[in-house]
Amino acid sequence: MRWFTADLHVHTDLSPCAKAMSPGQIVRAAEEAGVDFIAICDHNSAANVAAVQAAAASKVGILPGLEVNTREEVHLVCLFDHLEGALALQEVVYRELPGENDEGIFGPQWLYNEEGERIGLERRLLAGSCRLSMQAVIAFVDRLGGLVIAPHPERTYGGIIGVLGFIPKDVKLGAIEMPLGWLKDFCLRGIPGVIASDAHRVEEIGPHMAFYMERIGLREMDCAWRGLKGHRTHPKFLMVKEALER
Ligand SMILES: [Zn+2]
Ligand SMILES: [Zn+2]
């Protein structure tokens, strides 16, 4: 086993709120920041994941994902080991996603090919909420073998606690994103806390979390943040490095 550094919440130029996040720029930034793997999760879409995987080659690990905006206006970062899972979720989300993007208001939604070139604009309103409930999204992701993280829980825009005021008992989360100060000793109904950037700019990508595990994968990460089988996590890679060097 060894330490893997990670950023589990990274957008691309497909998210209308992201800026200068092409596949090449993302991979370069992750490499420079010393990140072993990142999760690509655009709003309601996984359409640029293949392009980032192609740009990453073997330099940076890429977990495919989507940040689904549910019927309740709660964001859920849905991660998968394989692109097929993310695309299966995307298909269901696209069917339940009304509206067309207005670039003047939300910004452009760029699609990339595996050569890293812009090939067009996504017309769907990716920033909007789909008609699927949180429970429906979580159940579907679970069936596909994926994992759901509630991002930026404190925010009144898209955060589960900020929007609803609480975490409903029947919402089974794999983990919850924590502002750094919250993570220490955090235990909310046994839900593991994780740190991720929610990067919309390349400079935000960083080694925000470290996993001590055998290989990059969701089951390994799940063992790590639950502290099972000798696996473990650390929110600050620098502190991990210091601890390892001591
Ligand atoms: Zn969000
Ligand atoms: Zn996000």
Tab-separated table of C-alpha atoms and ligand atoms in Angstrom:
chain	number	residue	atom	x	y	z
A	1	MET	CA	0.000	0.000	0.000
A	2	ARG	CA	1.082	3.608	-0.412
A	3	TRP	CA	-0.217	7.160	-0.172
A	4	PHE	CA	-2.186	8.559	-3.115
A	5	THR	CA	-3.026	12.256	-3.181
A	6	ALA	CA	-6.388	13.249	-4.569
A	7	ASP	CA	-8.731	16.035	-5.535
A	8	LEU	CA	-12.202	14.495	-5.705
A	9	HIS	CA	-14.152	17.394	-7.190
A	10	VAL	CA	-12.875	19.053	-10.369
A	11	HIS	CA	-14.919	20.743	-13.129
A	12	THR	CA	-14.014	21.279	-16.796
A	13	ASP	CA	-14.986	23.976	-19.306
A	14	LEU	CA	-18.229	22.043	-19.756
A	15	SER	CA	-19.459	23.578	-16.513
A	16	PRO	CA	-20.599	27.070	-17.467
A	17	CYS	CA	-19.099	28.529	-14.280
A	18	ALA	CA	-15.602	27.087	-14.970
A	19	LYS	CA	-12.836	29.106	-16.656
A	20	ALA	CA	-9.794	27.862	-18.634
A	21	MET	CA	-10.311	24.237	-17.638
A	22	SER	CA	-9.435	22.301	-20.800
A	23	PRO	CA	-8.391	18.645	-20.392
A	24	GLY	CA	-4.736	19.561	-21.016
A	25	GLN	CA	-4.808	22.451	-18.538
A	26	ILE	CA	-6.427	20.285	-15.857
A	27	VAL	CA	-3.929	17.428	-16.214
A	28	ARG	CA	-0.966	19.826	-16.236
A	29	ALA	CA	-2.239	21.572	-13.096
A	30	ALA	CA	-2.829	18.262	-11.301
A	31	GLU	CA	0.667	17.044	-12.195
A	32	GLU	CA	2.275	20.309	-11.083
A	33	ALA	CA	0.346	20.246	-7.814
A	34	GLY	CA	1.471	16.673	-7.123
A	35	VAL	CA	-1.985	15.107	-7.333
A	36	ASP	CA	-2.079	11.370	-8.105
A	37	PHE	CA	-5.749	11.240	-9.058
A	38	ILE	CA	-8.681	13.567	-9.600
A	39	ALA	CA	-12.417	13.131	-10.065
A	40	ILE	CA	-13.971	14.941	-13.009
A	41	CYS	CA	-17.513	15.966	-12.150
A	42	ASP	CA	-19.207	18.571	-14.294
A	43	HIS	CA	-22.708	19.751	-13.545
A	44	ASN	CA	-25.182	17.080	-14.713
A	45	SER	CA	-22.760	15.720	-17.317
A	46	ALA	CA	-19.830	13.366	-17.866
A	47	ALA	CA	-19.329	14.403	-21.487
A	48	ASN	CA	-15.723	15.626	-21.029
A	49	VAL	CA	-14.476	12.734	-18.877
A	50	ALA	CA	-13.127	10.719	-21.833
A	51	ALA	CA	-11.224	13.781	-23.066
A	52	VAL	CA	-9.583	14.299	-19.659
A	53	GLN	CA	-8.769	10.577	-19.409
A	54	ALA	CA	-7.087	10.782	-22.820
A	55	ALA	CA	-5.101	13.870	-21.799
A	56	ALA	CA	-4.081	12.228	-18.519
A	57	ALA	CA	-2.813	9.009	-20.139
A	58	SER	CA	-0.899	7.388	-17.247
A	59	LYS	CA	0.225	10.703	-15.696
A	60	VAL	CA	-2.786	11.329	-13.444
A	61	GLY	CA	-5.564	8.933	-12.440
A	62	ILE	CA	-9.051	10.061	-13.467
A	63	LEU	CA	-12.242	8.995	-11.704
A	64	PRO	CA	-15.298	9.585	-13.910
A	65	GLY	CA	-18.187	11.436	-12.318
A	66	LEU	CA	-21.005	13.957	-12.490
A	67	GLU	CA	-22.173	16.578	-10.033
A	68	VAL	CA	-25.914	15.999	-10.287
A	69	ASN	CA	-28.229	18.841	-9.313
A	70	THR	CA	-31.297	17.057	-7.937
A	71	ARG	CA	-34.972	18.018	-7.835
A	72	GLU	CA	-34.387	19.426	-4.335
A	73	GLU	CA	-31.611	21.697	-5.749
A	74	VAL	CA	-29.065	19.660	-3.798
A	75	HIS	CA	-25.768	18.838	-5.531
A	76	LEU	CA	-24.493	15.258	-5.374
A	77	VAL	CA	-21.006	14.338	-6.609
A	78	CYS	CA	-21.451	10.864	-8.114
A	79	LEU	CA	-18.211	8.956	-8.767
A	80	PHE	CA	-17.498	5.770	-10.680
A	81	ASP	CA	-14.550	3.481	-11.329
A	82	HIS	CA	-15.374	3.313	-15.024
A	83	LEU	CA	-16.642	5.738	-17.629
A	84	GLU	CA	-19.565	3.430	-18.493
A	85	GLY	CA	-21.143	4.029	-15.076
A	86	ALA	CA	-20.876	7.803	-15.408
A	87	LEU	CA	-22.344	7.714	-18.916
A	88	ALA	CA	-25.235	5.517	-17.753
A	89	LEU	CA	-26.070	8.079	-15.065
A	90	GLN	CA	-25.652	10.911	-17.577
A	91	GLU	CA	-28.201	9.271	-19.878
A	92	VAL	CA	-30.801	9.174	-17.099
A	93	VAL	CA	-30.000	12.729	-15.940
A	94	TYR	CA	-30.160	14.138	-19.508
A	95	ARG	CA	-33.661	12.654	-19.929
A	96	GLU	CA	-34.783	14.510	-16.810
A	97	LEU	CA	-32.974	17.788	-17.416
A	98	PRO	CA	-35.183	20.574	-18.766
A	99	GLY	CA	-34.144	23.828	-20.413
A	100	GLU	CA	-31.501	25.175	-22.752
A	101	ASN	CA	-28.345	27.018	-21.752
A	102	ASP	CA	-28.266	30.798	-22.126
A	103	GLU	CA	-24.592	31.604	-22.624
A	104	GLY	CA	-25.210	35.270	-21.921
A	105	ILE	CA	-26.304	34.404	-18.386
A	106	PHE	CA	-24.483	31.175	-17.477
A	107	GLY	CA	-21.496	31.121	-19.850
A	108	PRO	CA	-20.457	28.632	-22.562
A	109	GLN	CA	-20.411	24.849	-22.013
A	110	TRP	CA	-17.469	23.532	-24.058
A	111	LEU	CA	-17.223	19.932	-25.228
A	112	TYR	CA	-13.781	18.428	-25.960
A	113	ASN	CA	-12.667	15.423	-27.993
A	114	GLU	CA	-9.944	12.984	-26.982
A	115	GLU	CA	-7.357	15.068	-28.867
A	116	GLY	CA	-8.113	17.881	-26.434
A	117	GLU	CA	-9.827	20.053	-29.075
A	118	ARG	CA	-13.038	21.981	-28.597
A	119	ILE	CA	-15.703	20.261	-30.697
A	120	GLY	CA	-18.771	22.318	-29.837
A	121	LEU	CA	-21.090	23.572	-27.168
A	122	GLU	CA	-23.509	21.563	-25.047
A	123	ARG	CA	-26.986	23.076	-25.479
A	124	ARG	CA	-28.674	21.558	-22.397
A	125	LEU	CA	-28.967	23.756	-19.317
A	126	LEU	CA	-26.364	21.892	-17.264
A	127	ALA	CA	-26.488	24.409	-14.427
A	128	GLY	CA	-30.172	23.640	-13.787
A	129	SER	CA	-31.668	20.976	-11.581
A	130	CYS	CA	-32.942	17.703	-13.003
A	131	ARG	CA	-36.247	16.078	-12.095
A	132	LEU	CA	-34.621	13.190	-10.167
A	133	SER	CA	-34.851	13.151	-6.374
A	134	MET	CA	-31.770	12.697	-4.178
A	135	GLN	CA	-32.975	9.206	-3.265
A	136	ALA	CA	-33.450	8.272	-6.938
A	137	VAL	CA	-29.957	9.454	-7.867
A	138	ILE	CA	-28.339	7.671	-4.910
A	139	ALA	CA	-30.208	4.412	-5.636
A	140	PHE	CA	-29.201	4.535	-9.298
A	141	VAL	CA	-25.542	5.276	-8.509
A	142	ASP	CA	-25.553	2.454	-5.958
A	143	ARG	CA	-26.897	-0.010	-8.554
A	144	LEU	CA	-24.087	1.068	-10.902
A	145	GLY	CA	-21.454	0.451	-8.216
A	146	GLY	CA	-20.682	4.150	-7.803
A	147	LEU	CA	-20.290	6.359	-4.759
A	148	VAL	CA	-22.085	9.572	-3.752
A	149	ILE	CA	-20.470	12.498	-1.938
A	150	ALA	CA	-22.478	15.515	-0.774
A	151	PRO	CA	-20.353	18.537	-1.775
A	152	HIS	CA	-20.130	21.942	-0.035
A	153	PRO	CA	-22.854	20.932	2.483
A	154	GLU	CA	-22.942	24.317	4.207
A	155	ARG	CA	-23.734	26.376	1.088
A	156	THR	CA	-27.252	27.617	0.506
A	157	TYR	CA	-26.646	26.998	-3.209
A	158	GLY	CA	-26.578	23.241	-3.753
A	159	GLY	CA	-25.402	22.200	-0.268
A	160	ILE	CA	-27.496	19.519	1.410
A	161	ILE	CA	-27.473	21.164	4.845
A	162	GLY	CA	-27.589	24.724	3.449
A	163	VAL	CA	-30.649	23.898	1.315
A	164	LEU	CA	-32.569	21.423	3.494
A	165	GLY	CA	-31.234	22.361	6.939
A	166	PHE	CA	-30.482	18.703	7.724
A	167	ILE	CA	-29.522	15.373	6.150
A	168	PRO	CA	-32.658	13.244	5.733
A	169	LYS	CA	-32.328	9.797	7.354
A	170	ASP	CA	-33.177	7.986	4.124
A	171	VAL	CA	-30.377	9.736	2.192
A	172	LYS	CA	-27.454	7.293	2.237
A	173	LEU	CA	-24.272	9.194	1.446
A	174	GLY	CA	-20.877	7.602	0.796
A	175	ALA	CA	-19.126	10.677	2.189
A	176	ILE	CA	-19.609	14.377	2.758
A	177	GLU	CA	-17.293	17.192	1.662
A	178	MET	CA	-16.041	19.223	4.577
A	179	PRO	CA	-14.593	22.671	4.873
A	180	LEU	CA	-11.102	21.993	6.276
A	181	GLY	CA	-11.803	23.183	9.807
A	182	TRP	CA	-14.757	20.812	10.098
A	183	LEU	CA	-12.937	17.610	9.286
A	184	LYS	CA	-11.121	17.019	12.542
A	185	ASP	CA	-13.078	14.549	14.651
A	186	PHE	CA	-15.994	14.926	12.300
A	187	CYS	CA	-18.595	12.246	12.531
A	188	LEU	CA	-22.114	12.959	11.386
A	189	ARG	CA	-24.224	9.844	11.631
A	190	GLY	CA	-21.110	7.889	10.655
A	191	ILE	CA	-20.700	9.640	7.306
A	192	PRO	CA	-16.998	10.060	6.465
A	193	GLY	CA	-15.767	13.591	5.780
A	194	VAL	CA	-13.556	14.357	2.780
A	195	ILE	CA	-11.789	17.445	1.479
A	196	ALA	CA	-11.945	18.427	-2.195
A	197	SER	CA	-11.477	21.675	-4.094
A	198	ASP	CA	-14.637	21.957	-6.259
A	199	ALA	CA	-12.129	23.485	-8.696
A	200	HIS	CA	-13.529	25.827	-11.345
A	201	ARG	CA	-10.025	27.264	-12.012
A	202	VAL	CA	-6.833	25.242	-12.466
A	203	GLU	CA	-5.069	26.962	-9.573
A	204	GLU	CA	-7.659	25.475	-7.190
A	205	ILE	CA	-6.676	21.886	-8.040
A	206	GLY	CA	-4.531	20.413	-5.286
A	207	PRO	CA	-3.661	17.413	-3.096
A	208	HIS	CA	-6.489	18.170	-0.688
A	209	MET	CA	-6.827	14.587	0.496
A	210	ALA	CA	-4.462	11.628	0.758
A	211	PHE	CA	-5.483	7.969	0.770
A	212	TYR	CA	-3.310	5.147	2.074
A	213	MET	CA	-4.465	2.216	-0.035
A	214	GLU	CA	-3.430	-0.395	-2.591
A	215	ARG	CA	-4.665	1.222	-5.792
A	216	ILE	CA	-6.923	3.996	-7.032
A	217	GLY	CA	-10.539	2.876	-6.832
A	218	LEU	CA	-13.816	3.573	-5.061
A	219	ARG	CA	-13.826	0.463	-2.855
A	220	GLU	CA	-10.252	1.222	-1.760
A	221	MET	CA	-11.195	4.838	-0.964
A	222	ASP	CA	-14.237	3.667	0.964
A	223	CYS	CA	-11.988	1.381	3.072
A	224	ALA	CA	-9.577	4.290	3.584
A	225	TRP	CA	-12.065	6.836	4.898
A	226	ARG	CA	-13.658	4.198	7.120
A	227	GLY	CA	-10.185	3.170	8.379
A	228	LEU	CA	-10.662	-0.504	7.413
A	229	LYS	CA	-8.008	-3.131	6.540
A	230	GLY	CA	-5.074	-0.837	7.325
A	231	HIS	CA	-6.318	1.764	4.846
A	232	ARG	CA	-6.525	5.378	6.007
A	233	THR	CA	-6.835	8.986	4.861
A	234	HIS	CA	-5.320	12.316	5.627
A	235	PRO	CA	-6.803	15.677	4.713
A	236	LYS	CA	-3.535	17.515	4.300
A	237	PHE	CA	-0.901	15.872	2.189
A	238	LEU	CA	1.888	18.049	3.534
A	239	MET	CA	1.145	16.857	7.042
A	240	VAL	CA	1.089	13.278	5.766
A	241	LYS	CA	4.452	13.770	4.114
A	242	GLU	CA	5.890	15.221	7.298
A	243	ALA	CA	4.517	12.305	9.282
A	244	LEU	CA	5.978	9.819	6.828
A	245	GLU	CA	9.377	11.491	6.892
A	246	ARG	CA	9.584	11.621	10.652
B	1	ZN	ZN	-21.844	22.186	-6.457
B	2	ZN	ZN	-18.788	21.456	-8.177
